[in-house]
PDB file of C-alpha atoms in Angstrom:
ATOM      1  CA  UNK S   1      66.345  81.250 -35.569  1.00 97.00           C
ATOM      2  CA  UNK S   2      63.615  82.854 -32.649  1.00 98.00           C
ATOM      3  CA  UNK S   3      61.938  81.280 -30.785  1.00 98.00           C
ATOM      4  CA  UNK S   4      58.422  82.716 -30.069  1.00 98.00           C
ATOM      5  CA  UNK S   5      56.447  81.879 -26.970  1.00 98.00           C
ATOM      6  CA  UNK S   6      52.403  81.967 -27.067  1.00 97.00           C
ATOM      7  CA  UNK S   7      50.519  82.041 -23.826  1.00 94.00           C
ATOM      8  CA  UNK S   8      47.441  80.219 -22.473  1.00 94.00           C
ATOM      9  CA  UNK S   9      44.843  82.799 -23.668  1.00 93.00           C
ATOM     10  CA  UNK S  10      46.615  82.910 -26.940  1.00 95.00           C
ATOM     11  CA  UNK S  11      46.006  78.981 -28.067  1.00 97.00           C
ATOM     12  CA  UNK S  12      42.928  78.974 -25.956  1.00 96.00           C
ATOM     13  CA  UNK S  13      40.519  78.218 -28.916  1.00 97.00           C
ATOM     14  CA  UNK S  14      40.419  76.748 -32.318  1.00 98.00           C
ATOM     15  CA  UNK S  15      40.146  80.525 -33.643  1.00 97.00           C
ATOM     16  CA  UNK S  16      43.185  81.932 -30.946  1.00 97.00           C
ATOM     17  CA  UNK S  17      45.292  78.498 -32.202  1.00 98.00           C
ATOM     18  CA  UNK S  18      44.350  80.220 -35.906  1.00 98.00           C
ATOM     19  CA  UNK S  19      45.752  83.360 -34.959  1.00 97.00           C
ATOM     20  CA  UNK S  20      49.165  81.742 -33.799  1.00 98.00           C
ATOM     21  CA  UNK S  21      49.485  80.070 -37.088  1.00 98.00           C
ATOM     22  CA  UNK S  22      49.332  82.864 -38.854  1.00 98.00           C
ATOM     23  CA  UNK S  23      51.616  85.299 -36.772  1.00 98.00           C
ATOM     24  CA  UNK S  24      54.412  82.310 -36.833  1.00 98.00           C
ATOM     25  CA  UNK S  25      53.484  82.083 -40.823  1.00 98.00           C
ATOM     26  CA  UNK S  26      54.373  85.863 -41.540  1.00 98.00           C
ATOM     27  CA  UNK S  27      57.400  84.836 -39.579  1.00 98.00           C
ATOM     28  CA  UNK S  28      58.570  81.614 -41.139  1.00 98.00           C
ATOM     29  CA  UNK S  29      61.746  83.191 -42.733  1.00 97.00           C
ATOM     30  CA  UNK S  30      63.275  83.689 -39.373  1.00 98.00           C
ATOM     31  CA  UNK S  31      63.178  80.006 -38.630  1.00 98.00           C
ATOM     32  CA  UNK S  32      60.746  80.063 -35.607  1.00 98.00           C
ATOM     33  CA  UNK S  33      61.030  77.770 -32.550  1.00 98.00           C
ATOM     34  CA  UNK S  34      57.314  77.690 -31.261  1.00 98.00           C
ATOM     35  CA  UNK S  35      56.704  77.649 -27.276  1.00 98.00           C
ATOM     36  CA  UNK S  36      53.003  77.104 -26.013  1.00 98.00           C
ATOM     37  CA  UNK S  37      51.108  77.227 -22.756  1.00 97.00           C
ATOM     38  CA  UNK S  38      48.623  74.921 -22.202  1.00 97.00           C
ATOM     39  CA  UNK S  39      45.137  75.746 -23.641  1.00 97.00           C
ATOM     40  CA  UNK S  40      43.284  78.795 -22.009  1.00 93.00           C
ATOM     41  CA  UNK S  41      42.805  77.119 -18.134  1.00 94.00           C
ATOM     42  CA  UNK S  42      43.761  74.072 -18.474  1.00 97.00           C
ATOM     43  CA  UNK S  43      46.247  74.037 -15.783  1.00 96.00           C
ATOM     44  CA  UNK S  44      43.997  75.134 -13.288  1.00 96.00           C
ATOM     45  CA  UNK S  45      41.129  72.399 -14.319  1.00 98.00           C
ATOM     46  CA  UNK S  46      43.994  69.516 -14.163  1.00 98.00           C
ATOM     47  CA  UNK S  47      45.109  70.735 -10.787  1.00 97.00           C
ATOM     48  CA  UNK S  48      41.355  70.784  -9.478  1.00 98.00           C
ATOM     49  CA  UNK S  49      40.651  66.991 -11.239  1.00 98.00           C
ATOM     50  CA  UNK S  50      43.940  65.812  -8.981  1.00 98.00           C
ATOM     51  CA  UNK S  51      42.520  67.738  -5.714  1.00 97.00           C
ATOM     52  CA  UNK S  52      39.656  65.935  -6.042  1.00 98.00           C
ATOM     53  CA  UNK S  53      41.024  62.881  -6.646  1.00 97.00           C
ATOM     54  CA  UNK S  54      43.286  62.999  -3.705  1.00 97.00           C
ATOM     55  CA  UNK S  55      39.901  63.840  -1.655  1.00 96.00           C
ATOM     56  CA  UNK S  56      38.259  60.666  -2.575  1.00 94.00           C
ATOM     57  CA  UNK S  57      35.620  62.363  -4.736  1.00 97.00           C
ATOM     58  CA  UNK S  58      37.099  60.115  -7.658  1.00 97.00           C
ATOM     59  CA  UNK S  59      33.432  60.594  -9.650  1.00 97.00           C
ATOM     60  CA  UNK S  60      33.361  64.157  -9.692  1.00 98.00           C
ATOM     61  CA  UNK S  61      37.345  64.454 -10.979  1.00 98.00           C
ATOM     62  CA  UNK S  62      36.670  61.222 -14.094  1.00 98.00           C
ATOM     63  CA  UNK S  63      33.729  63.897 -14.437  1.00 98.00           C
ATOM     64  CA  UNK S  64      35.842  66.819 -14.902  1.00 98.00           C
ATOM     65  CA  UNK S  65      38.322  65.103 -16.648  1.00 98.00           C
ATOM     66  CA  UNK S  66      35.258  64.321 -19.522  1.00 98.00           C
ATOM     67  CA  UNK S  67      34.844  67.799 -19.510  1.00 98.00           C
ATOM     68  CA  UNK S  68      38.198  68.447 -20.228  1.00 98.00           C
ATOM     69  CA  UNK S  69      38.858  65.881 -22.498  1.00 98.00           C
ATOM     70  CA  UNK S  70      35.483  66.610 -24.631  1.00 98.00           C
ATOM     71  CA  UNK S  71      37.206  70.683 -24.736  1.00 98.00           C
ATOM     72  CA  UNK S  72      40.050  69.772 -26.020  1.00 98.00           C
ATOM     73  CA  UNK S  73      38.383  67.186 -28.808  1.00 98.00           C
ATOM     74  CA  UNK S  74      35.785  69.818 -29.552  1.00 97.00           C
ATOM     75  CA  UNK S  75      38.373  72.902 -30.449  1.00 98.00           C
ATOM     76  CA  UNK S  76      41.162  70.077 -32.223  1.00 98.00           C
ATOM     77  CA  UNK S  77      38.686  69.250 -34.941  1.00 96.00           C
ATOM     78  CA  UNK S  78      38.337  72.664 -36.514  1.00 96.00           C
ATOM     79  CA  UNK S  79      42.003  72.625 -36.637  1.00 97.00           C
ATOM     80  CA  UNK S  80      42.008  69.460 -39.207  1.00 96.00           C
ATOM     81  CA  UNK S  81      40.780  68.216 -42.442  1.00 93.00           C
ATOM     82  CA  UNK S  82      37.978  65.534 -42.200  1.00 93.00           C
ATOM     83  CA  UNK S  83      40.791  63.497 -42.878  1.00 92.00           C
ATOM     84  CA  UNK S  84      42.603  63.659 -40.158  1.00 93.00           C
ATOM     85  CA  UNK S  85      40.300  64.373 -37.148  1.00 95.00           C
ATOM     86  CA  UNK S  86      39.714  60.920 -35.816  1.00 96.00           C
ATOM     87  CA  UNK S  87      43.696  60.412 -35.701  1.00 95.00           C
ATOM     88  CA  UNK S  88      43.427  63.515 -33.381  1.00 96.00           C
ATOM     89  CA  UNK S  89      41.214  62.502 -31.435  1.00 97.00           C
ATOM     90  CA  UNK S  90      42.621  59.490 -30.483  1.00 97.00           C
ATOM     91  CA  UNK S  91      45.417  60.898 -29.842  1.00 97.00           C
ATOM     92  CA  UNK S  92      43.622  63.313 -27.247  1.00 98.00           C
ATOM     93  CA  UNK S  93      42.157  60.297 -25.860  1.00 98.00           C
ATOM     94  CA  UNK S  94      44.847  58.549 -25.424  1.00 98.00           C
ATOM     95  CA  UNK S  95      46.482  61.307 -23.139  1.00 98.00           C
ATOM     96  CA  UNK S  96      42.783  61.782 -21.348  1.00 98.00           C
ATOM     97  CA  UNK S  97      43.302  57.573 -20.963  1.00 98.00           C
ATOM     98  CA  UNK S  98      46.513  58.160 -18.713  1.00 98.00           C
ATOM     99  CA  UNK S  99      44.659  61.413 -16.542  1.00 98.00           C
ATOM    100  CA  UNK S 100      41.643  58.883 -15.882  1.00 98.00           C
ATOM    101  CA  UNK S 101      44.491  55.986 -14.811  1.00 97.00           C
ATOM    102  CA  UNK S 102      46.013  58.673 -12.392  1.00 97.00           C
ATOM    103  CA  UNK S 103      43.039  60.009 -11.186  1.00 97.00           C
ATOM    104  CA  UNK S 104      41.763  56.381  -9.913  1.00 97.00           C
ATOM    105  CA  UNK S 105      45.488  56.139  -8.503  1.00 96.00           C
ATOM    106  CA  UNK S 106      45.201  59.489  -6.126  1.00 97.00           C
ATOM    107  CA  UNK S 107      42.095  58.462  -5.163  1.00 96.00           C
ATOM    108  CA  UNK S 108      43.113  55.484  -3.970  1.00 95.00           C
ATOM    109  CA  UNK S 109      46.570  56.832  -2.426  1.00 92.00           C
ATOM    110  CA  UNK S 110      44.634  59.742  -0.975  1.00 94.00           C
ATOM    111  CA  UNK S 111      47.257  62.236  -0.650  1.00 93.00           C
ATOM    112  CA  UNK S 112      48.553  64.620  -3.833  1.00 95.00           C
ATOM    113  CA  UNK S 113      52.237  64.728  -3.688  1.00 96.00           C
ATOM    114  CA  UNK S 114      54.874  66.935  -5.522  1.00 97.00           C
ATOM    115  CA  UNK S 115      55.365  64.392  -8.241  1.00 97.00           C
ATOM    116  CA  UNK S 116      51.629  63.876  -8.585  1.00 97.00           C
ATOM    117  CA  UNK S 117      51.082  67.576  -9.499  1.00 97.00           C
ATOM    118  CA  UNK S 118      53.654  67.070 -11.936  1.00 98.00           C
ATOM    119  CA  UNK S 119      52.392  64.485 -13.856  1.00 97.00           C
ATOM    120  CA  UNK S 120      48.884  65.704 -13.865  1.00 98.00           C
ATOM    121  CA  UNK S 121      49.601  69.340 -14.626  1.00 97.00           C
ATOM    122  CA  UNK S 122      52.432  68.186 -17.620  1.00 98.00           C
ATOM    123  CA  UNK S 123      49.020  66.966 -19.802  1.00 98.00           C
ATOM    124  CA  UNK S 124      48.093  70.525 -20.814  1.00 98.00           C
ATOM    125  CA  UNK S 125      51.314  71.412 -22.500  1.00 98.00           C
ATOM    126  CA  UNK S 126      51.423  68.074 -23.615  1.00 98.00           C
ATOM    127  CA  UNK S 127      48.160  68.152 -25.247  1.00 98.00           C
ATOM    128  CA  UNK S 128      48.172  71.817 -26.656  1.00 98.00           C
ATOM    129  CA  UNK S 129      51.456  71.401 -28.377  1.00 98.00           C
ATOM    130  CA  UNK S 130      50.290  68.273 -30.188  1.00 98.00           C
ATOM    131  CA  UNK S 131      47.098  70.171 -31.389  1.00 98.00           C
ATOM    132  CA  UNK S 132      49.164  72.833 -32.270  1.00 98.00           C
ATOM    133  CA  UNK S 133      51.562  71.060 -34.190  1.00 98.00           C
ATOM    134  CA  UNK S 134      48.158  69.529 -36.149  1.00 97.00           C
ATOM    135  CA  UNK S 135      47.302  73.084 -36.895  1.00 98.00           C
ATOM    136  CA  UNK S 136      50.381  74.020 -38.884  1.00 98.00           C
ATOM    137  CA  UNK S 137      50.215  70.951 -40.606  1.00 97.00           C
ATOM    138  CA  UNK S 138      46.625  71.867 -41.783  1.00 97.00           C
ATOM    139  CA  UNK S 139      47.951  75.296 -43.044  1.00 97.00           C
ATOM    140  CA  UNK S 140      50.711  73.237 -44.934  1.00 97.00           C
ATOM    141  CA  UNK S 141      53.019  74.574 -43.030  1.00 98.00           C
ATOM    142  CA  UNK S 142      55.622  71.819 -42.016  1.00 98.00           C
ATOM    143  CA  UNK S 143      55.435  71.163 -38.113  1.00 98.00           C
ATOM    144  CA  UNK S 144      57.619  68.520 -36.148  1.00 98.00           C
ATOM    145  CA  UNK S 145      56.610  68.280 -32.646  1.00 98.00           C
ATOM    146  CA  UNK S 146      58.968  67.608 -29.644  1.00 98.00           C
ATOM    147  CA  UNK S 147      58.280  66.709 -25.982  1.00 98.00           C
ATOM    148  CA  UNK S 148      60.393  69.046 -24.215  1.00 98.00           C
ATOM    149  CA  UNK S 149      60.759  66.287 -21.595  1.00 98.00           C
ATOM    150  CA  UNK S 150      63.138  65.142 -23.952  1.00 98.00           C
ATOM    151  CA  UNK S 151      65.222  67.932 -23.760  1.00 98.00           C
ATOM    152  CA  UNK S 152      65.072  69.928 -20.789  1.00 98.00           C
ATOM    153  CA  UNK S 153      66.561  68.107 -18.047  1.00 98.00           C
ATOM    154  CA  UNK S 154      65.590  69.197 -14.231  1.00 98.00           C
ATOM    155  CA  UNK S 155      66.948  67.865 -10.526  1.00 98.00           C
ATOM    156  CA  UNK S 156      64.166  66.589  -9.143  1.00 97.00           C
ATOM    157  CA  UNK S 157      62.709  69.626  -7.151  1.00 97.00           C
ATOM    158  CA  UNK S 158      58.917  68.587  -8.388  1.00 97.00           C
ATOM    159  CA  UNK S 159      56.954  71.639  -9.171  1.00 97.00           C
ATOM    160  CA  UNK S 160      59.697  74.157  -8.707  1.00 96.00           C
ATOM    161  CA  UNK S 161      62.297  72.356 -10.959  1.00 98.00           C
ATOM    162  CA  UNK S 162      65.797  73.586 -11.669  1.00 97.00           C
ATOM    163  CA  UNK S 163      66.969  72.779 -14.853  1.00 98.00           C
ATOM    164  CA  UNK S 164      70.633  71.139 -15.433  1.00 98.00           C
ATOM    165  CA  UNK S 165      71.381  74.123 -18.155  1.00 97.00           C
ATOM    166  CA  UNK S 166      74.783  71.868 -19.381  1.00 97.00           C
ATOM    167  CA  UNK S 167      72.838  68.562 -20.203  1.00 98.00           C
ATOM    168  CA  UNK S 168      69.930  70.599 -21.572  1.00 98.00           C
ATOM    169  CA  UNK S 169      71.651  72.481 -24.169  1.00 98.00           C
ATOM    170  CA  UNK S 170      73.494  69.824 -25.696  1.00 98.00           C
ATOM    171  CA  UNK S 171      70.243  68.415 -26.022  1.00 98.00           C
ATOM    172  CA  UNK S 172      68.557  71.103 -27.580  1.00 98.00           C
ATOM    173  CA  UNK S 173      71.851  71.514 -29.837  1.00 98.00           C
ATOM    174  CA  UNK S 174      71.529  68.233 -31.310  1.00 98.00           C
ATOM    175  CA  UNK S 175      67.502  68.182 -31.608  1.00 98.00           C
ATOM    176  CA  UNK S 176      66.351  71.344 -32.590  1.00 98.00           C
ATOM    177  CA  UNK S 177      68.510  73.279 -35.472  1.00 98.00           C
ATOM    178  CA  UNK S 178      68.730  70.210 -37.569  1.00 98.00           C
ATOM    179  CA  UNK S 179      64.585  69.934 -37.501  1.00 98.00           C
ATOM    180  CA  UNK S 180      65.025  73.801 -38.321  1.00 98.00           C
ATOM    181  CA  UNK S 181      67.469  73.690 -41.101  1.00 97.00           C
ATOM    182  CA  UNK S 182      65.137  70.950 -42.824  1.00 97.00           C
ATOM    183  CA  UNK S 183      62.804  74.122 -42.843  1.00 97.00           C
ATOM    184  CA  UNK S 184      60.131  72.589 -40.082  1.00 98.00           C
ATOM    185  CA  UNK S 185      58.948  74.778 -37.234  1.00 98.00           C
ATOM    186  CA  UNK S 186      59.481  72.647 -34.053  1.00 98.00           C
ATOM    187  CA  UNK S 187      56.750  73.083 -31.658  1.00 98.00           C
ATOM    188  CA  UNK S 188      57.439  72.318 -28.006  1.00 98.00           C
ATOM    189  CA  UNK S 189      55.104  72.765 -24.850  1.00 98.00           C
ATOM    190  CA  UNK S 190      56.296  75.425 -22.440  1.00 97.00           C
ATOM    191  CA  UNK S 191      56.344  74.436 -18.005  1.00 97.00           C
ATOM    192  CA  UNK S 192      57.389  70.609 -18.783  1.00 98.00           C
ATOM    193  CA  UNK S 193      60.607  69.278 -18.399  1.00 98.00           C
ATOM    194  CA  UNK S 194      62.031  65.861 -16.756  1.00 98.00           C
ATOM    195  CA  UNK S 195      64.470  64.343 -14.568  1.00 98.00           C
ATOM    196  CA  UNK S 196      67.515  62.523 -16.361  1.00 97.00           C
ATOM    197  CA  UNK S 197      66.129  59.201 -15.738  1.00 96.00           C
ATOM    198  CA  UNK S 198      62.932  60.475 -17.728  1.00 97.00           C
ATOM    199  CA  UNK S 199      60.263  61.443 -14.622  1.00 98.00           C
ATOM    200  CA  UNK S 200      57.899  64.151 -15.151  1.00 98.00           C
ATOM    201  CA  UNK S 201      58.681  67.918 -13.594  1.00 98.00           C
ATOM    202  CA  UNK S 202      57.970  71.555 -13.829  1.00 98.00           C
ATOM    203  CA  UNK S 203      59.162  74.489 -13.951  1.00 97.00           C
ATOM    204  CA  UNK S 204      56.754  76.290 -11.722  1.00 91.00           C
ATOM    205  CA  UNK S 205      53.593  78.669 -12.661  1.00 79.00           C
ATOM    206  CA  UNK S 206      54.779  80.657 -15.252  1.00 80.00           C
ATOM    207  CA  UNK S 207      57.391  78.364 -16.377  1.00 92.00           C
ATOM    208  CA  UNK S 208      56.544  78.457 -20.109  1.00 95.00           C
ATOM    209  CA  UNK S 209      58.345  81.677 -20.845  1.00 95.00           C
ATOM    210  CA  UNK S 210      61.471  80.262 -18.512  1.00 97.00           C
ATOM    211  CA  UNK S 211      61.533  77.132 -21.574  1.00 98.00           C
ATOM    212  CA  UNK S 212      61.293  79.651 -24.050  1.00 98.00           C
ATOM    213  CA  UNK S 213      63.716  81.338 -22.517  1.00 97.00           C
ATOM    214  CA  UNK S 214      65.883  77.981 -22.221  1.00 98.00           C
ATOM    215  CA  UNK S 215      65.453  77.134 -25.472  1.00 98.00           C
ATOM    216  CA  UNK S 216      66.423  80.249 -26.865  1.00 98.00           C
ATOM    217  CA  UNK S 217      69.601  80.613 -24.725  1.00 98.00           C
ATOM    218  CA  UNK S 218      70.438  76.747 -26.189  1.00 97.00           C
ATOM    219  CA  UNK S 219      70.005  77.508 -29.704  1.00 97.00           C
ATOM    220  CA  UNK S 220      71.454  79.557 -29.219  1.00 94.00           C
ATOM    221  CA  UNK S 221      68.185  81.860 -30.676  1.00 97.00           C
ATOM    222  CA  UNK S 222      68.891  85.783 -33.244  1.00 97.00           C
ATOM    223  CA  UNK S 223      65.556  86.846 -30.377  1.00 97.00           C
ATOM    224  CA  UNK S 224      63.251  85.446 -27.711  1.00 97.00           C
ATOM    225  CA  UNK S 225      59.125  86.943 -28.325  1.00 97.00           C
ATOM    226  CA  UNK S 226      56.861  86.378 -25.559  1.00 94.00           C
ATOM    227  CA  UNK S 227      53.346  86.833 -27.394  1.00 94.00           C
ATOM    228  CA  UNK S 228      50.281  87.608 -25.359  1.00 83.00           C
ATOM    229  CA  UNK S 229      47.255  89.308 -25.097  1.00 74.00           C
ATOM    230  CA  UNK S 230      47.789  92.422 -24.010  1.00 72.00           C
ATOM    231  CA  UNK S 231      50.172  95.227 -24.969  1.00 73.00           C
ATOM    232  CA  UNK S 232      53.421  94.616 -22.874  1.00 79.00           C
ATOM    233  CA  UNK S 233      54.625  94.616 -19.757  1.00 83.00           C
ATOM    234  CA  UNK S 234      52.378  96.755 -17.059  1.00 86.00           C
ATOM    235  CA  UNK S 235      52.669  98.603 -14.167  1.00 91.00           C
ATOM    236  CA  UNK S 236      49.763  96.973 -13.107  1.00 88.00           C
ATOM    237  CA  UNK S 237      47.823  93.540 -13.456  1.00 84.00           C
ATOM    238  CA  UNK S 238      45.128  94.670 -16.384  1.00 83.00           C
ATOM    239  CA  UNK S 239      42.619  91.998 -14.629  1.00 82.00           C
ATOM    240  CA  UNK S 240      42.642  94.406 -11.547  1.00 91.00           C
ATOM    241  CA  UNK S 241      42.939  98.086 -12.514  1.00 90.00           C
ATOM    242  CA  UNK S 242      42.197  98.814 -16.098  1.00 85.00           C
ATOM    243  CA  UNK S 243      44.364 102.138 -16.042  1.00 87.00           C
ATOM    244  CA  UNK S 244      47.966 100.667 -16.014  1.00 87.00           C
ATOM    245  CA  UNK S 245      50.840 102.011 -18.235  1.00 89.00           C
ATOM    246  CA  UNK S 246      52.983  99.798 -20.888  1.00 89.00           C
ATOM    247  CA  UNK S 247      56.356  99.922 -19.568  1.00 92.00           C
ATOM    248  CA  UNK S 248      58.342 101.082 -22.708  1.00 89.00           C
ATOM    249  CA  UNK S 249      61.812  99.781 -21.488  1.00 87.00           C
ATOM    250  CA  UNK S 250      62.544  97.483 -18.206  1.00 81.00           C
TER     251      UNK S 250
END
């Protein structure tokens, strides 16, 4: 088994989601354990609906969550048959249903606490490892999703969570390889994880290759592959200076 991690920019798009199916396709004899970010920036959109929110501009954030929502519905239906794309997109609107019910709570609590961020934020990697999952299925490639809130278990340090690495592994022993050794590829959303009692956390900014990472280690996986858009690890953020070096070994 490997598990492969892909990155925001990677399943940012109907046409980067594309891509990722047919990387993990070439790889399907290794038994791959898929890892995804949420889609392109959606982090950063959910965690400017909740500011908002928390301001008392609760218009402007049921606004912004439309947005969002109508992005997410627009890029899912190129990734299913006719068929399928209204189950889709109520499935996406069912999620976008639960942001609009927390949105109207913040604004009315008026403050954005730890727990808060967690919730919110959790929708991306929610959402893009559903529509991910859809995409394989399209390909007729067999796909079983799982909420990694089911498996990775945290203390309750909200937004900086710590995961309790005993309890998590036995979990991800008994969940994962038997999905795999039925010959699906289990796709899981990277960042989200839960308390024991079942509440919402995260791993921190950046925390989808510390699941993959997780995951991997509880497999236990033959190799961990961060995939992402650019050609390793830098000596320099490409965004910034455009004349960095790939670091060959680190």
């Amino acid at each position: 088994m490997i598990v492969m991690k892909f990155g925001g920019t990677s399943v940012e798009s109907a046409e980067a989601i594309t891509r990722v199916v047919s990387i993990v396709a070439e790889r399907l004899s290794r038994r791959p354990v898929v890892v995804v970010s949420a889609m392109g920036k959606t982090t950063n959109r959910l965690l400017q609906i909740a500011d908002e929110a928390a301001r008392g501009n609760r218009q402007h954030a049921l606004e912004l969550t439309h947005d969002l929502e109508l992005f997410h519905v627009r890029e899912a239906r190129h990734l299913v048959c006719a068929d399928d794309q209204a189950g889709i997109e109520a499935l996406i609107r069912e999620h976008f249903k639960d942001i609009e019910d927390l949105v109207r709570g913040l604004s009315v609590l008026g403050e954005l606490t730890p727990r808060s961020v967690d919730a919110i934020s959790a929708y991306g990697e929610r959402l893009s490892s559903l529509i991910v999952t859809q995409a394989f299925r399209f390909h007729h490639i067999t796909a079983e999703h799982v909420d990694s809130r089911e498996l990775i278990v945290t203390d309750r340090r909200h937004t900086q969570a710590a995961p309790i690495l005993d309890l998590t592994y036995s979990r991800i022993r008994q969940r994962i390889p038997p999905l795999v050794a039925r010959g699906a590829v289990v796709v899981m959303g990277g960042f989200i994880a839960a308390t024991e009692d079942g509440v919402t956390t995260t791993l921190g900014r950046g925390g989808s290759d510390f699941s993959a990472s997780i995951i991997g280690a509880g497999i236990p996986a033959e190799e961990i592959q961060i995939w992402t858009d650019v050609d390793g690890m830098l000596t320099c953020d490409p965004r910034i200076c455009d004349n960095g070096h790939r670091v060959r070994t680190i």
